[in-house]
Amino acid sequence: MTASIFILTGAGISAESGVATFRDAGGLWSKVKLEDVATPEGFLRDPAAVHAFYNARRANLREVEPNAAHYALARLQRDYEGEVTLVTQNIDDLHERAGSRSVIHMHGELSLSLCAHCGARAKAESDLSLTLSCAACGTASSLRPDVVWFGEMPYRMNEIYDRLMDADLFVSIGTSGAVYPAAGFVAEARTAGIRSLELNLEPSDGTFLFDEARHGPASKLVPAFVE
Ligand code: BV8
């Protein structure tokens, strides 16, 4: 039985591709308040502002490319078919564009719209707005980004925990360890006696919980880890 690896990625893995992180200096949360743009209450209060926030990030995605870290993980998944679980907190599509075929987006995907009325998901090719109607049920102004906001349940959590508990190694890449339940995975791994490794630019909030931590840019650390 070969070793199985559970990888969690955060905004830091996409930073060198030109995708803004949240909590670094100049990050997204220094420009807008998360309460205003990443909560259901914020969307209810001002849907146009929330659509503008995600439309800008979706437009940015069309300008950026995966980096060496994304490609290295895609290689690892290909070489160890089925033994590598890749869970990302990111809503960008850079893992897929680097060749990763199975990615669990626990916080949703920028490229998808969700109908608040019937739950239908669709590709969000361009800007989402209140002027659009759901193609599946025809309801007007019912589309939101298919993104998990604060206070909402992340996707596929049962599957994620099953795979985490099955892993021989838990690797956390490019995340500050500030947001739960993802930030709790390392403690779960420790309790289950699963070895844990942090690859991050600087020590995360939970760095003391990891068996090993390597600090530096993901584009250097991740290929070195995969080789
Ligand atoms: C839930 C999607 C329960 C949208 C995101 C009080 C009130 C309400 C809730 C809570 C509360 N207290 C705790 C909570 C729970 C809450 C939470 O954890 N809040 C925090 C702020 C305390 N969590 C939730 O609400 C979650 N849901 O708990 O549901 C529930 C239970 C039952 C039924 C219903 C509900 C939902 C959380 C998901 C929220 N959505 N994003 C969007 O993307 O716009 S979270 C947001 O932060 C991001 O998506 C990202 O996923 C997440 C974590 O950020 P990181 O990825 O770590 O990025 P960050 O900028 O923080 O850090 C970057 C790191 O990279 C840094 O460490 C940096 O050093 C490093 N780095 C930078 N450059 C590089 C690098 N590393 C390597 N190389 C580089 N080049």
CSV table of N, CA and C and ligand atoms in Angstrom, one decimal, residues 10-12 15-16 21-24 53-54 57 89-91 107 147-154 174-181 200-202 216-218, ligand 1:
chain,number,residue,atom,x,y,z
A,10,GLY,N,-3.8,27.2,-0.1
A,10,GLY,CA,-4.4,28.5,0.2
A,10,GLY,C,-3.9,29.5,-0.8
A,11,ALA,N,-4.3,30.7,-0.5
A,11,ALA,CA,-4.0,31.8,-1.5
A,11,ALA,C,-2.6,32.0,-1.8
A,12,GLY,N,-1.7,31.6,-0.9
A,12,GLY,CA,-0.2,31.8,-1.0
A,12,GLY,C,0.3,31.0,-2.2
A,15,ALA,N,-0.1,33.3,-5.2
A,15,ALA,CA,0.4,34.7,-5.0
A,15,ALA,C,1.4,35.0,-6.2
A,16,GLU,N,2.3,34.0,-6.4
A,16,GLU,CA,3.4,34.3,-7.5
A,16,GLU,C,2.8,34.3,-8.9
A,21,THR,N,-3.5,37.7,-2.3
A,21,THR,CA,-3.9,36.9,-1.1
A,21,THR,C,-4.9,37.8,-0.3
A,22,PHE,N,-5.2,37.3,0.9
A,22,PHE,CA,-6.2,38.0,1.7
A,22,PHE,C,-5.6,38.8,2.8
A,23,ARG,N,-4.6,38.1,3.5
A,23,ARG,CA,-4.1,38.8,4.8
A,23,ARG,C,-2.7,39.3,4.7
A,24,ASP,N,-2.0,39.1,3.5
A,24,ASP,CA,-0.7,39.7,3.4
A,24,ASP,C,-0.9,41.2,3.3
A,53,PHE,N,-17.0,42.8,-6.7
A,53,PHE,CA,-15.8,42.3,-6.0
A,53,PHE,C,-15.3,41.0,-6.7
A,54,TYR,N,-16.3,40.1,-7.0
A,54,TYR,CA,-16.0,38.8,-7.6
A,54,TYR,C,-15.8,39.0,-9.1
A,57,ARG,N,-12.2,39.9,-9.6
A,57,ARG,CA,-11.3,38.8,-9.3
A,57,ARG,C,-11.4,37.8,-10.5
A,89,GLN,N,-8.5,25.9,-0.7
A,89,GLN,CA,-9.4,26.9,-0.2
A,89,GLN,C,-9.6,28.0,-1.3
A,90,ASN,N,-8.8,27.9,-2.3
A,90,ASN,CA,-8.8,28.9,-3.4
A,90,ASN,C,-10.0,28.7,-4.3
A,91,ILE,N,-10.5,29.8,-4.8
A,91,ILE,CA,-11.6,29.7,-5.7
A,91,ILE,C,-11.1,30.0,-7.2
A,107,HIS,N,-14.1,25.9,-0.8
A,107,HIS,CA,-14.7,27.3,-0.7
A,107,HIS,C,-15.4,27.7,-2.0
A,147,VAL,N,-19.5,30.5,-4.3
A,147,VAL,CA,-18.4,30.7,-3.4
A,147,VAL,C,-18.9,30.5,-2.0
A,148,VAL,N,-18.2,29.9,-1.1
A,148,VAL,CA,-18.6,29.7,0.3
A,148,VAL,C,-18.2,30.9,1.1
A,149,TRP,N,-19.2,31.6,1.6
A,149,TRP,CA,-18.9,32.8,2.4
A,149,TRP,C,-18.8,32.5,3.9
A,150,PHE,N,-18.4,33.4,4.7
A,150,PHE,CA,-18.2,33.2,6.2
A,150,PHE,C,-19.6,32.9,6.7
A,151,GLY,N,-19.7,31.9,7.6
A,151,GLY,CA,-21.0,31.4,8.2
A,151,GLY,C,-21.6,30.4,7.3
A,152,GLU,N,-21.1,30.1,6.1
A,152,GLU,CA,-21.7,29.1,5.2
A,152,GLU,C,-20.8,27.8,5.3
A,153,MET,N,-21.4,26.7,5.1
A,153,MET,CA,-20.8,25.4,5.3
A,153,MET,C,-19.9,25.1,4.0
A,154,PRO,N,-18.6,24.9,4.3
A,154,PRO,CA,-17.7,24.6,3.1
A,154,PRO,C,-18.2,23.3,2.4
A,174,GLY,N,0.8,27.4,1.5
A,174,GLY,CA,0.3,28.8,1.2
A,174,GLY,C,-0.9,29.2,1.9
A,175,THR,N,-1.1,28.9,3.2
A,175,THR,CA,-2.3,29.3,3.9
A,175,THR,C,-1.9,29.9,5.3
A,176,SER,N,-2.6,30.9,5.7
A,176,SER,CA,-2.3,31.6,7.0
A,176,SER,C,-2.8,30.8,8.2
A,177,GLY,N,-3.7,29.8,7.9
A,177,GLY,CA,-4.2,29.1,9.0
A,177,GLY,C,-5.1,29.9,9.9
A,178,ALA,N,-5.8,30.9,9.2
A,178,ALA,CA,-6.7,31.8,10.0
A,178,ALA,C,-8.2,31.4,9.9
A,179,VAL,N,-8.5,30.6,8.9
A,179,VAL,CA,-9.9,30.4,8.6
A,179,VAL,C,-10.3,28.9,8.8
A,180,TYR,N,-11.3,28.7,9.6
A,180,TYR,CA,-11.8,27.3,9.9
A,180,TYR,C,-12.9,27.0,9.0
A,181,PRO,N,-13.2,25.7,8.7
A,181,PRO,CA,-12.5,24.5,9.3
A,181,PRO,C,-11.2,24.1,8.7
A,200,ASN,N,5.2,27.3,3.5
A,200,ASN,CA,4.6,28.6,3.5
A,200,ASN,C,5.6,29.7,3.5
A,201,LEU,N,5.3,30.9,3.0
A,201,LEU,CA,6.3,32.0,2.9
A,201,LEU,C,6.8,32.3,4.3
A,202,GLU,N,5.9,32.3,5.2
A,202,GLU,CA,6.3,32.6,6.6
A,202,GLU,C,5.5,31.7,7.6
A,216,GLY,N,9.4,29.8,2.7
A,216,GLY,CA,9.9,30.3,1.4
A,216,GLY,C,8.8,30.4,0.4
A,217,PRO,N,9.1,30.9,-0.8
A,217,PRO,CA,8.1,31.0,-1.9
A,217,PRO,C,7.6,29.6,-2.4
A,218,ALA,N,6.3,29.4,-2.6
A,218,ALA,CA,5.8,28.1,-3.0
A,218,ALA,C,6.4,27.7,-4.3
B,1,BV8,C1,-18.1,27.8,8.8
B,1,BV8,C2,-14.2,32.2,-0.1
B,1,BV8,C3,-19.9,26.8,9.9
B,1,BV8,C4,-14.6,33.5,-0.6
B,1,BV8,C5,-13.5,32.2,2.2
B,1,BV8,C6,-17.5,34.0,14.1
B,1,BV8,C7,-18.6,34.3,13.3
B,1,BV8,C8,-18.8,33.6,12.2
B,1,BV8,C9,-18.0,32.5,11.8
B,1,BV8,C10,-16.9,32.3,12.6
B,1,BV8,C11,-16.6,33.0,13.7
B,1,BV8,N1,-15.5,32.5,14.3
B,1,BV8,C12,-15.0,31.5,13.5
B,1,BV8,C13,-15.9,31.3,12.5
B,1,BV8,C14,-15.8,30.4,11.4
B,1,BV8,C15,-15.3,31.1,10.2
B,1,BV8,C16,-13.8,31.5,10.4
B,1,BV8,O1,-13.0,30.7,10.5
B,1,BV8,N2,-13.6,32.9,10.6
B,1,BV8,C17,-12.3,33.3,10.9
B,1,BV8,C18,-12.1,34.7,10.2
B,1,BV8,C19,-12.1,33.4,12.4
B,1,BV8,N3,-15.3,30.2,9.1
B,1,BV8,C20,-16.5,30.1,8.4
B,1,BV8,O2,-17.4,30.8,8.5
B,1,BV8,C21,-16.5,28.9,7.4
B,1,BV8,N4,-17.8,28.3,7.6
B,1,BV8,O3,-17.5,27.8,9.8
B,1,BV8,O4,-19.4,27.2,8.7
B,1,BV8,C22,-21.2,26.1,9.6
B,1,BV8,C23,-21.5,24.9,10.3
B,1,BV8,C24,-22.6,24.3,10.1
B,1,BV8,C25,-23.5,24.9,9.1
B,1,BV8,C26,-23.2,26.0,8.5
B,1,BV8,C27,-22.1,26.7,8.7
B,1,BV8,C28,-16.4,29.4,6.0
B,1,BV8,C29,-15.1,29.9,5.7
B,1,BV8,C30,-14.9,30.1,4.2
B,1,BV8,C31,-15.0,31.6,4.0
B,1,BV8,N5,-14.7,31.9,2.6
B,1,BV8,N6,-13.2,32.4,0.9
B,1,BV8,C32,-13.5,34.2,-1.3
B,1,BV8,O5,-12.5,33.6,-1.6
B,1,BV8,O6,-13.7,35.4,-1.5
B,1,BV8,S1,-12.2,32.3,3.3
B,1,BV8,C33,-10.9,33.2,2.8
B,1,BV8,O7,-9.8,33.0,3.7
B,1,BV8,C34,-10.2,32.6,1.5
B,1,BV8,O8,-11.1,32.0,0.7
B,1,BV8,C35,-9.2,31.7,1.9
B,1,BV8,O9,-9.7,30.4,1.6
B,1,BV8,C36,-9.3,31.7,3.4
B,1,BV8,C37,-7.9,31.5,4.0
B,1,BV8,O10,-7.1,32.4,3.5
B,1,BV8,P1,-5.6,31.9,3.0
B,1,BV8,O11,-5.9,31.0,1.8
B,1,BV8,O12,-4.9,31.3,4.1
B,1,BV8,O13,-5.0,33.3,2.5
B,1,BV8,P2,-4.3,34.3,3.5
B,1,BV8,O14,-4.2,35.6,2.7
B,1,BV8,O15,-5.0,34.4,4.8
B,1,BV8,O16,-2.9,33.7,3.7
B,1,BV8,C38,-2.0,33.6,2.6
B,1,BV8,C39,-0.8,32.8,3.2
B,1,BV8,O17,0.1,32.5,2.1
B,1,BV8,C40,0.0,33.6,4.2
B,1,BV8,O18,0.4,32.7,5.3
B,1,BV8,C41,1.3,34.0,3.4
B,1,BV8,O19,2.5,33.9,4.3
B,1,BV8,C42,1.4,32.9,2.4
B,1,BV8,N7,2.1,33.3,1.2
B,1,BV8,C43,2.0,34.5,0.5
B,1,BV8,N8,2.8,34.4,-0.6
B,1,BV8,C44,3.3,33.2,-0.7
B,1,BV8,C45,2.9,32.4,0.4
B,1,BV8,N9,3.2,31.2,0.7
B,1,BV8,C46,4.1,30.6,-0.2
B,1,BV8,N10,4.5,31.3,-1.3
B,1,BV8,C47,4.2,32.6,-1.6
B,1,BV8,N11,4.6,33.2,-2.6
